[in-house]
Structure formats: structure tokens, C-alpha cells
Amino acid sequence: MVAARITVNGKEAPISPAAPHTTTLDFLRERGLTGTKEGCAEGECGACSVLVARPGVNKPTDWVAVNACLVPVAALDGQEIITSEGLATAGEAGMPSTLHPVQEEMAVRGGSQCGYCTPGFVCSMAAEYYRPDRCAHAAPNSGAGSDPNSGAGSADGTDHEHGPNGFDLHALSGNLCRCTGYRPIRDAAFAVGTPTDEDPLAQRREQSPPAPVATEYTQDDSVFLRKHTLAETLELLRERPDAVVVAGSTDWGVEVNIRSRRAGCVVAVDRLPELRELRVESDHIEIGAALTLTEIERRLDGAVPLLAELFPQFASRLIRNGATLGGNLGTGSPIGDSPPVLLALEASVVLADADGEREVPLADYFTGYRQSVRRPGELIRSVRVPLPLSPVVAFHKIAKRRFDDISSVAVAFALDVEDGIVRRARIGLGGVAATPIRALATEAALEGKPWAAETVEAAAPLLRAEGTPMDDHRASADYRSAMLGQSLLKLYAQTIEAVSS
Ligand SMILES: Cc1cc2nc3c(=O)[nH]c(=O)nc-3n(C[C@H](O)[C@H](O)[C@H](O)COP(=O)(O)OP(=O)(O)OC[C@H]3O[C@@H](n4cnc5c(N)ncnc54)[C@H](O)[C@@H]3O)c2cc1C
Ligand code: FES
Ligand code: FES
């Protein structure tokens, strides 16, 4: 097996002697690439953002921004990354480097003061700069001297979150700046133009990304392993039931950094082709457990409206670029955001081990706090969403911040309303019990009743009483219960117009 290596800014480097748990952030800084910063080491600040060449949605390769503090460098064996240092073009002997267009805009718009967050912002901004389906609404290259706000709020699709250049500000939702203020950063984002044909990173998108490689990276008494196929991985997990499985590492990376957890054997599943399929069949949609949330969001493109409501409320773009559904269900957290949505969709999980596969309704999957029916050696292969979909849907995530926050309570609704009568109601709840649950009493109270204010007012107290919410640092039990009831009233207010029209 070839020694583990990674291509950083066009140059190949051995991963050794980094430990298998070493983060990409620490690896880069150890090599002198100190533009990549550590602000929090838990995926919250984006100071560590770097670009990874990944399979593209509209081109062979997308430049995807991820949190280097969460991804073990061993997980990037054979892969290609760009740091803030690699964005600028090195000058000929004795000549200064030429700034990358996003760096240039950040400089001339005053988007940087102390500069600590800037390399991370620049990498997240570069990923959006190279997004192939970003389309300019107005003159694409407004240049350093023009007014980036001129198109804001106009009829051409621009608003305060989307620039005239098609820049989606949510690309920066995982980046924090403590001193500049976000206005100049937004100005820079809304002023970047379109990559030229000569731009090497734009050209790189036209070729395939590096293929995943099998990895066996051992240092001292721990090993990081990646196999080519699902069958090989399941065989490995049979032999090593003690192994920690990782996909995007957005949960596992926090465990390593903040709780100092170490594993003797880590097995990566994020590049397994069998876990990265997305298929629309006549009676269900099959979503691979190792597709990232960004990939699912872009590939479904709104085809499952309840999932489309979930994605923007799930963490930040940086986290969604790594996070998977398999990981969200694998942690079994009672406040994970996908379970309420998948419960309302009546999804099931396909579990695979070396002996075969089984399908388990998600409603039967969780058995206790962070416990599930998944056996040692078993992987989540995919999530199945049955068709047809209920038309009246909503996902209400109640959290302290609008974006990039963990839920206090989450409620997902999927209702069939025909001729003004609720024919079917499915409601998934998170944050109100040791596991995500269905609101069975409320569902029963709604079914067969008119979709009317009286029905909703009678059912809201039942929803308030579902689960056994607790007091904790995020919210009190009373607040959580109150929010449940409110969410049904909100759904009614939001949907009554659409349903009656
Ligand atoms: C800053 C930040 C913000 C976050 N915000 C949110 C949020 O808003 N909502 C939310 O729900 N979560 C949030 N999370 C948690 C996390 O991003 C999600 O749980 C994510 O879906 C985990 O996916 P992953 O692929 O990164 O999992 P990993 O970290 O790779 O793995 C997590 C667990 O799942 C297991 N696992 C992974 N894949 C599989 C598989 N295919 N089969 C079996 N087990 C598997 C692993 O063994 C591990 O125990 C946040 C995390 C961070 C750091
Ligand atoms: S260091 Fe804060 S997100 Fe990585
Ligand atoms: S420029 Fe100082 S933190 Fe952003």
C-alpha cells in the first residue's frame, strides 16, 4: 500500500509522522501553513476553513470548504486541498504574489482588521466563488471600485443574503469575525466576479477529483483504515467491532478535540460508493448515508420539501459540507435535526453488516438515549423516504440563534389535507425525550378532523404534553412544551392560505 499522503496547494506531502487522530488543521500548522487558524476547534468559527476537491454536482470537481479542525488528516489520504496560502499566485523570482480575487476584494473593501478570521473567510468565500451554478444577476465583475449593494433587494433575484453576483451569503454562515463587522465582508462577497478561463482552480473543476484510496495508516498503537468497498468495510468491522466509524467527522472531531477521545481503530466510510448513491424509485427515494447534506440538498433540489426546509437550518454550510445523514442518525442524539424530519416522512434506515441488510422504520430505530437497534459491526447504508410525499410540511427548529445552532426543540410536520379534512398527520419531535419521537396523540387528534382553527386549538395542548422535556442550559422544560404547542398554531397560520386556495 502506498504511504499515506495529501496534496496541499499542489504539492504532495506525506501524512507521517502525524498521529491517526491528528486534525488537518494541526497537520497544516505543523508544516508551517499557519494561515489556517484555530479559533474554537469544534466547528463553530470557520477560522480553519480549507478547500477540498470533491466530486462535483454540476462539474467533475467542486471546491468544497470544510472545517480543517474536525477532519483527521488521515481521512484526506490521496486527496487534494487548498489553503489560504494556495489561493494567491506566487510571483516570479523576487516579485510579489498576486492576490486571489476574493483576497483582493477582502483587502480593498476593508474586510479584515486583526486578520485572525480572514484566511477562513477567504477559503469559504473562494468555495462560493467557484460554485459552478452561482450565476450573476447583474454585471458579474463589478470591480473593486463599484457599489456592491446596487442590486440588493431588486427584482433580479438579489436580496440582503444574495448578491448581484449570485453570491449566497450562507456560504459564510460558519465563519465568525470578532472585530471587523460583517458589512465590509458582505461587500467583498457581493463584489467578487466570475473566475477567468485561465484561473487554475476553475480549470481544475473540469477534471475528476482524486479517487478515494484505500488507507491503512498506523502510528504507535492506533490505526486509521479506509477500504474501497462496502463489502470489505463490513468484513473489517466484523473483525474489529471495537472500531470507531467516521464519515464527515463533524461529531467525532469534536469528541477528539474537546473531550480528548482517542480510538485504537478508526474506519472511514465517507467515500464508499455504495453509501453515496441517491436514487428516486417509483415508491421511495433512497439517500446514501455518506452523502453530505450539501450534496443531498443540491441533488434533490427541493424534490423533498421537508428536507429542503431542514437543510438551511442545520448547522452552517461548512458543517453541511461534511455532515452526513448516517452520522446524524449514528450519534443517536435526541436533539439531532434530521430525525424529527425523517420521522415525519416515515423514513426507514437500511442497515448493513457482513451477513446482509435489513430495513428498520426510523420510528423503531432509537431505543434509548443515544441507543439504537444498530448492532456492533452494522453500518447505516441508506435512508429510504417513501413516496408519495405529504403536501403540507414544515420544520420548526427552535434555537437561540437563527442559524448555526443546536435545537432546543425541533418539530417536523407532514400532513395530507383533502377537501379541508386532515387525512393523515405525521409529526416528528426532537429535544423533548431521550430519543426523537413521533407525536402520536396529536397525530390521532388531527386525523379525520377539519383543518380548522378549532381543531388546531384543541390539538395544541396535546402536542404540548407530548414527550418528557427536561430543563437544561438551552431551555426549560416549560419553554420546550410551550414551543411545541406554538409550532402547531404557527403551522396552521402558515398553511391555511395555501390549503384553502
Ligand atoms: C458546529 C457544529 C454544528 C452542528 N449543528 C448541528 C445541527 O444544527 N443539527 C444537527 O442535527 N447536528 C448538528 N451538528 C452535529 C453533526 O454535524 C451532525 O450530527 C452530523 O450529521 C454528523 O455527521 P458526520 O458524517 O459528520 O458524523 P461523524 O462525526 O463522522 O460520525 C458521527 C457518529 O455517527 C457514526 N456514523 C457515521 N456514519 C455512519 C454510518 N454510515 N453508519 C453507522 N454509523 C455511522 C459514527 O460512528 C459516529 O459515532 C453540529 C456539529 C457541529 C460541530
Ligand atoms: S477552529 Fe473554529 S471551526 Fe475550526
Ligand atoms: S478580522 Fe479580527 S476576527 Fe475577523
Coordinates of C-alpha atoms and ligand atoms in Angstrom, one line a residue:
M1 CA 0.0 0.0 0.0
V2 CA 1.3 3.5 -0.9
A3 CA 2.3 5.6 2.1
A4 CA -0.5 8.0 3.1
R5 CA 0.0 11.4 1.5
I6 CA -2.0 14.5 0.8
T7 CA -1.7 17.2 -1.9
V8 CA -1.6 20.7 -0.3
N9 CA -1.6 23.7 -2.6
G10 CA -0.4 21.5 -5.5
K11 CA 2.5 19.8 -3.6
E12 CA 2.3 16.3 -2.3
A13 CA 3.2 15.7 1.3
P14 CA 3.5 12.6 3.5
I15 CA 1.0 12.4 6.3
S16 CA 3.5 10.7 8.6
P17 CA 4.5 11.3 11.3
A18 CA 1.1 12.8 12.3
A19 CA -0.9 10.5 14.6
P20 CA -4.0 8.9 13.1
H21 CA -6.2 11.3 15.2
T22 CA -4.3 14.5 14.1
T23 CA -6.6 17.0 12.6
T24 CA -5.9 18.5 9.2
L25 CA -5.6 21.9 11.0
D26 CA -2.8 20.7 13.2
F27 CA -1.1 18.9 10.3
L28 CA -1.1 22.1 8.2
R29 CA 0.1 24.3 11.0
E30 CA 2.8 21.8 11.9
R31 CA 4.0 22.2 8.3
G32 CA 4.2 26.0 8.6
L33 CA 0.9 26.7 6.8
T34 CA -0.3 28.9 9.7
G35 CA -2.8 30.8 7.6
T36 CA -5.2 28.1 8.7
K37 CA -6.2 29.2 12.2
E38 CA -7.7 27.6 15.3
G39 CA -10.4 29.6 16.9
C40 CA -12.6 27.0 18.6
A41 CA -11.5 23.5 17.4
E42 CA -15.2 22.5 17.4
G43 CA -16.6 23.6 14.0
E44 CA -18.1 26.9 15.3
C45 CA -15.9 29.6 14.0
G46 CA -14.6 28.7 10.5
A47 CA -11.1 30.1 11.1
C48 CA -9.8 26.7 10.0
S49 CA -11.7 26.6 6.7
V50 CA -9.8 24.9 3.7
L51 CA -10.9 23.8 0.3
V52 CA -11.1 20.1 -0.7
A53 CA -11.5 18.8 -4.3
R54 CA -14.7 16.7 -4.2
P55 CA -17.0 15.1 -6.8
G56 CA -19.0 18.0 -8.2
V57 CA -22.7 18.3 -8.7
N58 CA -22.5 20.3 -12.0
K59 CA -18.8 19.8 -12.9
P60 CA -16.5 16.9 -12.3
T61 CA -14.9 18.6 -9.3
D62 CA -16.3 21.1 -6.8
W63 CA -14.1 23.1 -4.4
V64 CA -15.8 22.4 -1.1
A65 CA -14.9 24.3 2.1
V66 CA -14.7 22.3 5.3
N67 CA -13.6 22.7 8.9
A68 CA -10.0 21.5 9.0
C69 CA -10.2 21.3 12.8
L70 CA -12.7 18.4 12.6
V71 CA -11.3 16.3 9.7
P72 CA -8.5 13.9 10.6
V73 CA -5.7 14.4 8.1
A74 CA -5.6 10.6 7.6
A75 CA -9.1 10.9 6.2
L76 CA -7.7 13.0 3.3
D77 CA -5.1 10.4 2.2
G78 CA -4.8 10.7 -1.5
Q79 CA -6.9 13.9 -1.6
E80 CA -6.2 17.4 -2.7
I81 CA -6.7 20.6 -0.6
I82 CA -6.1 24.3 -1.0
T83 CA -5.4 26.6 2.0
S84 CA -5.5 30.4 2.1
E85 CA -1.7 30.3 1.2
G86 CA -2.5 28.4 -2.0
L87 CA -5.1 30.9 -3.3
A88 CA -2.7 33.7 -4.2
T89 CA -0.5 33.2 -7.2
A90 CA 3.2 33.1 -6.4
G91 CA 5.2 35.8 -8.1
E92 CA 8.3 35.1 -10.3
A93 CA 11.7 35.3 -8.5
G94 CA 11.7 38.5 -6.4
M95 CA 8.2 39.6 -7.5
P96 CA 5.3 39.8 -5.1
S97 CA 2.4 37.3 -5.2
T98 CA -0.8 38.2 -6.9
L99 CA -3.8 38.1 -4.5
H100 CA -6.7 35.8 -5.4
P101 CA -9.8 37.8 -6.4
V102 CA -11.5 37.1 -3.1
Q103 CA -8.5 38.1 -1.2
E104 CA -8.3 41.3 -3.3
E105 CA -11.9 42.2 -2.5
M106 CA -11.5 41.5 1.2
A107 CA -8.4 43.8 1.2
V108 CA -9.9 46.7 -0.8
R109 CA -13.3 46.6 1.0
G110 CA -11.8 46.6 4.5
G111 CA -13.0 43.1 5.2
S112 CA -10.1 42.3 7.6
Q113 CA -8.9 44.0 10.7
C114 CA -7.0 41.8 13.2
G115 CA -7.0 39.2 10.4
Y116 CA -7.5 36.1 12.5
C117 CA -10.7 35.0 10.8
T118 CA -9.7 36.2 7.4
P119 CA -8.0 33.1 5.9
G120 CA -11.0 31.1 6.9
F121 CA -13.4 33.6 5.4
V122 CA -11.3 33.7 2.2
C123 CA -11.5 29.9 1.8
S124 CA -15.3 29.8 2.4
M125 CA -15.7 32.7 0.0
A126 CA -13.5 31.0 -2.6
A127 CA -15.6 27.9 -2.5
E128 CA -18.7 30.1 -3.3
Y129 CA -16.7 32.0 -5.9
Y130 CA -16.0 28.7 -7.7
R131 CA -19.5 27.2 -7.3
P132 CA -20.4 26.4 -10.9
D133 CA -24.1 27.2 -10.6
R134 CA -23.5 30.6 -9.0
C135 CA -24.9 33.0 -11.6
A136 CA -24.6 36.7 -11.7
H137 CA -27.8 38.6 -11.7
A138 CA -26.2 41.9 -12.7
A139 CA -22.8 42.8 -14.2
P140 CA -20.6 39.9 -13.0
N141 CA -17.3 41.7 -12.4
S142 CA -18.2 44.8 -10.6
G143 CA -14.6 45.5 -9.8
A144 CA -13.1 46.9 -6.7
G145 CA -14.5 50.4 -7.1
S146 CA -18.1 49.7 -7.8
D147 CA -21.0 49.6 -5.3
P148 CA -21.7 46.0 -4.3
N149 CA -25.1 46.9 -2.9
S150 CA -26.5 48.4 -6.0
G151 CA -28.6 45.3 -6.9
A152 CA -29.7 44.4 -3.3
G153 CA -33.4 43.9 -3.0
S154 CA -34.1 44.3 -6.7
A155 CA -36.4 42.3 -8.8
D156 CA -33.5 40.3 -10.3
G157 CA -33.3 37.8 -7.5
T158 CA -30.9 39.7 -5.3
D159 CA -31.6 40.4 -1.7
H160 CA -29.6 41.1 1.5
E161 CA -28.4 37.4 1.5
H162 CA -27.8 37.0 -2.2
G163 CA -25.5 39.4 -4.1
P164 CA -25.9 40.7 -7.7
N165 CA -23.1 38.3 -8.5
G166 CA -25.2 35.4 -7.3
F167 CA -23.1 35.0 -4.1
D168 CA -25.1 33.2 -1.4
L169 CA -24.0 34.7 1.9
H170 CA -25.0 31.4 3.7
A171 CA -21.7 30.2 2.3
L172 CA -20.2 32.2 5.1
S173 CA -22.6 31.1 7.8
G174 CA -19.9 29.0 9.5
N175 CA -17.4 31.9 9.7
L176 CA -17.2 34.3 12.7
C177 CA -15.5 37.6 12.8
R178 CA -15.0 39.3 16.1
C179 CA -13.7 42.7 15.1
T180 CA -14.3 43.8 11.5
G181 CA -18.1 43.6 11.5
Y182 CA -19.8 41.8 8.7
R183 CA -20.8 44.6 6.4
P184 CA -17.4 45.0 4.7
I185 CA -17.1 41.2 4.4
R186 CA -20.5 41.1 2.8
D187 CA -19.4 44.0 0.5
A188 CA -16.4 41.9 -0.6
A189 CA -18.5 38.8 -1.1
F190 CA -21.0 40.7 -3.3
A191 CA -18.2 42.3 -5.3
V192 CA -16.3 39.1 -6.4
G193 CA -16.6 38.4 -10.1
T194 CA -16.5 35.3 -12.2
P195 CA -13.4 33.1 -12.4
T196 CA -11.5 33.6 -15.7
D197 CA -10.7 30.8 -18.1
E198 CA -7.1 30.9 -17.1
D199 CA -7.8 30.5 -13.4
P200 CA -6.1 27.2 -12.4
L201 CA -8.7 26.4 -9.7
A202 CA -11.5 27.0 -12.1
Q203 CA -9.8 24.8 -14.7
R204 CA -9.2 22.1 -12.0
R205 CA -13.0 21.7 -11.8
E206 CA -13.1 20.2 -15.3
Q207 CA -11.1 17.1 -14.2
S208 CA -12.3 14.5 -11.8
P209 CA -11.3 14.8 -8.2
P210 CA -8.8 12.3 -6.8
A211 CA -10.3 8.9 -6.4
P212 CA -10.7 7.6 -2.9
V213 CA -7.7 5.4 -1.9
A214 CA -7.6 2.5 0.5
T215 CA -5.8 3.7 3.6
E216 CA -4.0 1.8 6.4
Y217 CA -2.3 4.4 8.4
T218 CA -0.7 3.2 11.6
Q219 CA 1.3 5.2 14.2
D220 CA 2.2 3.8 17.6
D221 CA -0.8 1.7 18.7
S222 CA -3.6 3.3 16.6
V223 CA -4.7 2.9 13.0
F224 CA -6.9 4.8 10.5
L225 CA -8.4 2.5 7.9
R226 CA -10.3 3.0 4.7
K227 CA -11.4 0.3 2.3
H228 CA -12.5 0.6 -1.3
T229 CA -15.9 -1.2 -1.0
L230 CA -18.8 -1.7 1.4
A231 CA -18.2 -5.5 1.5
E232 CA -14.5 -5.0 2.5
T233 CA -15.6 -2.5 5.1
L234 CA -18.2 -4.7 6.6
E235 CA -15.8 -7.6 6.8
L236 CA -13.3 -5.3 8.6
L237 CA -16.0 -4.2 11.0
R238 CA -16.8 -7.9 11.8
E239 CA -13.1 -8.4 12.7
R240 CA -12.8 -5.1 14.6
P241 CA -16.2 -4.5 16.4
D242 CA -14.2 -2.0 18.6
A243 CA -13.6 0.3 15.6
V244 CA -15.0 3.8 15.6
V245 CA -16.7 4.5 12.3
V246 CA -16.4 8.1 10.9
A247 CA -18.0 9.8 7.9
G248 CA -17.7 13.6 7.9
S249 CA -16.2 13.7 11.4
T250 CA -18.3 16.7 12.4
D251 CA -19.3 14.9 15.6
W252 CA -16.3 12.7 16.0
G253 CA -13.9 15.6 15.5
V254 CA -15.5 17.5 18.4
E255 CA -15.1 14.3 20.6
V256 CA -11.4 14.1 19.7
N257 CA -10.6 17.8 20.2
I258 CA -12.8 18.8 23.1
R259 CA -13.3 15.5 25.0
S260 CA -9.9 14.1 24.1
R261 CA -11.4 10.9 22.9
R262 CA -9.0 8.5 21.1
A263 CA -9.7 5.3 19.2
G264 CA -7.4 2.5 18.6
C265 CA -9.0 1.8 15.3
V266 CA -11.0 4.3 13.1
V267 CA -12.7 3.2 10.0
A268 CA -13.7 5.8 7.4
V269 CA -16.9 5.2 5.4
D270 CA -17.4 8.7 3.8
R271 CA -16.2 7.8 0.3
L272 CA -17.8 4.3 0.0
P273 CA -19.6 4.4 -3.4
E274 CA -22.4 2.1 -2.0
L275 CA -23.1 4.7 0.7
R276 CA -23.1 7.7 -1.7
E277 CA -26.0 6.8 -4.1
L278 CA -29.1 8.9 -4.5
R279 CA -31.9 7.2 -6.3
V280 CA -35.5 8.1 -7.0
E281 CA -37.6 5.0 -7.4
S282 CA -41.3 4.7 -8.1
D283 CA -42.3 4.3 -4.4
H284 CA -39.4 5.7 -2.5
I285 CA -36.2 7.9 -2.6
E286 CA -33.0 6.2 -1.4
I287 CA -30.4 8.6 0.1
G288 CA -26.9 7.2 0.7
A289 CA -25.9 7.5 4.3
A290 CA -22.5 9.0 3.4
L291 CA -23.7 11.8 1.1
T292 CA -23.1 15.1 2.7
L293 CA -26.1 17.3 3.5
T294 CA -24.9 19.8 0.9
E295 CA -24.8 17.1 -1.8
I296 CA -28.3 15.9 -0.8
E297 CA -29.6 19.4 -0.8
R298 CA -28.2 20.2 -4.2
R299 CA -29.1 16.9 -5.8
L300 CA -32.6 16.8 -4.5
D301 CA -33.0 20.4 -5.4
G302 CA -36.3 20.8 -3.5
A303 CA -37.8 17.5 -4.5
V304 CA -38.5 16.7 -0.8
P305 CA -39.8 20.0 0.5
L306 CA -39.5 19.0 4.2
L307 CA -35.8 18.1 3.7
A308 CA -35.4 21.4 1.8
E309 CA -36.7 23.2 5.0
L310 CA -34.3 21.2 7.2
F311 CA -31.0 21.9 5.3
P312 CA -30.7 25.7 5.7
Q313 CA -31.4 25.3 9.5
F314 CA -28.9 22.6 10.0
A315 CA -25.6 24.0 11.3
S316 CA -23.6 26.0 8.8
R317 CA -22.6 25.5 5.2
L318 CA -19.1 24.4 6.4
I319 CA -20.6 21.7 8.6
R320 CA -23.1 20.6 6.0
N321 CA -20.3 20.2 3.5
G322 CA -19.0 17.3 5.7
A323 CA -22.0 16.2 7.8
T324 CA -23.9 13.1 6.7
L325 CA -27.3 11.6 7.5
G326 CA -25.6 8.4 8.5
G327 CA -23.6 10.4 11.1
N328 CA -26.6 12.3 12.3
L329 CA -28.5 9.0 12.9
G330 CA -25.3 7.3 14.0
T331 CA -24.8 9.6 17.0
G332 CA -28.4 9.0 18.1
S333 CA -28.6 12.4 19.7
P334 CA -32.1 13.3 20.9
I335 CA -31.5 16.8 19.5
G336 CA -30.3 15.8 16.1
D337 CA -32.2 17.7 13.4
S338 CA -32.7 15.1 10.8
P339 CA -34.6 12.5 13.0
P340 CA -37.8 14.6 13.5
V341 CA -37.9 15.3 9.8
L342 CA -37.3 11.7 8.8
L343 CA -39.9 10.5 11.4
A344 CA -42.5 12.9 9.8
L345 CA -41.6 11.5 6.4
E346 CA -42.0 7.9 7.8
A347 CA -38.5 7.1 6.6
S348 CA -36.6 3.9 7.3
V349 CA -33.0 3.1 7.6
V350 CA -31.2 0.4 5.7
L351 CA -28.7 -1.3 8.0
A352 CA -25.9 -3.5 6.5
D353 CA -23.4 -5.9 8.1
A354 CA -21.3 -8.7 6.7
D355 CA -24.3 -11.1 6.8
G356 CA -26.7 -8.9 4.8
E357 CA -29.1 -6.0 5.1
R358 CA -32.3 -5.2 7.0
E359 CA -34.7 -2.2 6.8
V360 CA -35.9 -0.7 10.0
P361 CA -38.5 2.0 10.2
L362 CA -36.9 5.1 11.9
A363 CA -39.8 5.0 14.4
D364 CA -38.3 1.7 15.7
Y365 CA -34.6 2.6 15.3
F366 CA -34.0 4.6 18.6
T367 CA -34.2 2.6 21.8
G368 CA -32.9 5.0 24.4
Y369 CA -30.6 7.9 25.0
R370 CA -28.0 7.6 22.2
Q371 CA -29.0 4.0 21.8
S372 CA -30.4 2.3 18.7
V373 CA -31.1 -1.2 17.3
R374 CA -27.9 -0.9 15.3
R375 CA -25.7 -3.8 16.2
P376 CA -21.9 -3.7 16.5
G377 CA -20.4 -4.1 13.0
E378 CA -23.5 -2.8 11.4
L379 CA -23.5 0.3 9.2
I380 CA -26.3 2.6 8.1
R381 CA -26.2 2.2 4.4
S382 CA -29.0 4.5 3.4
V383 CA -32.2 6.3 4.3
R384 CA -35.5 5.4 2.5
V385 CA -38.1 8.1 2.2
P386 CA -41.5 6.6 1.0
L387 CA -43.4 8.3 -1.8
P388 CA -45.8 10.0 -2.4
L389 CA -44.9 12.8 -0.1
S390 CA -47.5 14.7 2.1
P391 CA -48.0 18.2 0.7
V392 CA -48.4 20.2 3.9
V393 CA -45.0 20.3 5.6
A394 CA -43.0 22.4 7.9
F395 CA -39.8 22.1 10.0
H396 CA -39.7 24.4 13.0
K397 CA -36.3 24.5 14.8
I398 CA -36.4 26.4 18.0
A399 CA -32.9 27.5 18.9
K400 CA -31.2 30.5 20.4
R401 CA -29.7 31.7 17.1
R402 CA -31.4 31.6 13.7
F403 CA -28.6 29.8 12.0
D404 CA -25.7 27.5 13.1
D405 CA -27.1 26.5 16.5
I406 CA -28.3 23.3 18.2
S407 CA -32.0 22.8 18.6
S408 CA -33.8 23.4 21.9
V409 CA -36.8 21.8 20.3
A410 CA -37.5 20.7 16.8
V411 CA -40.8 19.8 15.2
A412 CA -41.5 18.4 11.8
F413 CA -44.9 18.2 10.3
A414 CA -46.2 16.2 7.2
L415 CA -49.9 16.4 6.7
D416 CA -52.3 15.3 4.0
V417 CA -55.3 17.6 3.8
E418 CA -58.0 16.8 1.3
D419 CA -61.3 18.7 0.9
G420 CA -60.4 20.5 4.1
I421 CA -60.0 17.3 6.2
V422 CA -56.7 16.1 7.7
R423 CA -56.5 12.6 6.2
R424 CA -53.0 11.8 7.6
A425 CA -50.8 13.6 10.1
R426 CA -47.2 12.7 10.9
I427 CA -45.3 14.7 13.4
G428 CA -41.7 14.2 14.5
L429 CA -40.2 15.8 17.6
G430 CA -36.7 16.3 18.8
G431 CA -35.4 17.7 22.1
V432 CA -38.4 16.5 24.2
A433 CA -37.4 13.0 25.2
A434 CA -34.4 10.7 25.5
T435 CA -34.9 9.9 21.8
P436 CA -36.5 11.6 18.9
I437 CA -40.2 10.6 18.9
R438 CA -43.5 10.8 16.9
A439 CA -46.3 12.9 18.4
L440 CA -48.8 10.0 18.3
A441 CA -51.5 11.5 20.4
T442 CA -51.5 14.8 18.4
E443 CA -51.5 12.9 15.1
A444 CA -54.6 10.9 16.2
A445 CA -56.3 14.1 17.4
L446 CA -55.8 15.8 14.0
E447 CA -56.7 12.9 11.7
G448 CA -60.2 12.9 10.3
K449 CA -60.8 16.5 11.6
P450 CA -61.3 19.6 9.5
W451 CA -58.0 21.6 9.1
A452 CA -59.5 24.5 11.1
A453 CA -58.6 26.8 13.9
E454 CA -60.8 24.8 16.4
T455 CA -59.0 21.5 15.5
V456 CA -55.6 23.1 15.9
E457 CA -56.6 24.8 19.2
A458 CA -57.8 21.5 20.6
A459 CA -54.7 19.6 19.4
A460 CA -52.1 22.2 20.6
P461 CA -52.4 21.2 24.3
L462 CA -51.9 17.6 23.3
L463 CA -48.7 18.5 21.4
R464 CA -47.6 20.5 24.4
A465 CA -47.9 17.3 26.5
E466 CA -46.0 15.0 24.2
G467 CA -42.7 13.7 25.4
T468 CA -41.0 14.4 28.7
P469 CA -39.0 17.6 28.1
M470 CA -36.2 18.5 30.6
D471 CA -34.7 21.7 31.9
D472 CA -31.1 22.3 30.7
H473 CA -28.8 25.1 29.8
R474 CA -30.6 25.5 26.4
A475 CA -34.2 25.8 27.5
S476 CA -36.5 25.0 30.4
A477 CA -39.0 22.1 30.2
D478 CA -41.9 24.6 30.3
Y479 CA -40.4 26.6 27.4
R480 CA -39.9 23.4 25.3
S481 CA -43.6 22.3 25.9
A482 CA -44.9 25.8 25.1
M483 CA -42.9 25.8 21.9
L484 CA -44.5 22.5 20.8
G485 CA -48.0 23.9 21.1
Q486 CA -47.0 27.1 19.4
S487 CA -45.5 25.3 16.5
L488 CA -48.9 23.7 15.6
L489 CA -50.5 27.1 15.7
K490 CA -47.7 28.5 13.6
L491 CA -48.1 25.7 11.0
Y492 CA -51.8 26.4 10.8
A493 CA -51.2 30.1 10.3
Q494 CA -48.6 29.4 7.7
T495 CA -50.5 26.9 5.7
I496 CA -54.2 27.8 5.9
E497 CA -53.9 30.1 2.9
A498 CA -52.1 27.5 0.7
V499 CA -54.5 24.7 1.8
S500 CA -57.7 26.7 1.1
S501 CA -56.6 28.1 -2.2
Ligands
LIG1 C1 -20.5 23.4 14.8 C2 -21.5 22.2 14.7 C3 -22.8 22.5 14.5 C4 -23.7 21.4 14.4 N1 -25.0 21.7 14.1 C5 -25.9 20.7 14.1 C6 -27.3 21.0 13.8 O1 -27.7 22.1 13.6 N2 -28.1 19.9 13.8 C7 -27.7 18.6 14.0 O2 -28.5 17.7 14.0 N3 -26.4 18.3 14.2 C8 -25.5 19.3 14.2 N4 -24.2 19.1 14.5 C9 -23.8 17.7 14.7 C10 -23.2 17.0 13.4 O3 -22.8 17.9 12.4 C11 -24.2 16.0 12.8 O4 -24.7 15.1 13.7 C12 -23.8 15.3 11.5 O5 -24.9 14.8 10.8 C13 -22.8 14.2 11.8 O6 -22.4 13.6 10.6 P1 -20.9 13.2 10.3 O7 -20.9 12.5 9.0 O8 -20.0 14.3 10.4 O9 -20.7 12.2 11.5 P2 -19.3 11.6 12.2 O10 -18.8 12.6 13.1 O11 -18.4 11.1 11.1 O12 -19.9 10.4 13.0 C14 -20.9 10.6 14.0 C15 -21.3 9.2 14.6 O13 -22.1 8.5 13.6 C16 -21.5 7.3 13.4 N5 -21.6 7.0 11.9 C17 -21.3 7.9 10.9 N6 -21.7 7.3 9.7 C18 -22.3 6.1 10.0 C19 -22.9 5.1 9.2 N7 -23.0 5.2 7.9 N8 -23.4 4.1 9.8 C20 -23.3 3.9 11.2 N9 -22.7 4.9 12.0 C21 -22.2 6.0 11.4 C22 -20.0 7.4 13.8 O14 -19.6 6.1 14.2 C23 -20.1 8.4 14.9 O15 -20.4 7.7 16.1 C24 -23.3 20.1 14.5 C25 -21.9 19.8 14.8 C26 -21.0 20.9 14.8 C27 -19.6 20.6 15.1
FES2 S1 -11.2 26.2 14.6 FE1 -13.2 27.0 14.8 S2 -14.2 26.0 13.2 FE2 -12.3 25.0 13.2
FES3 S1 -10.8 40.5 11.4 FE1 -10.5 40.1 13.5 S2 -11.7 38.4 13.9 FE2 -12.2 39.0 11.9

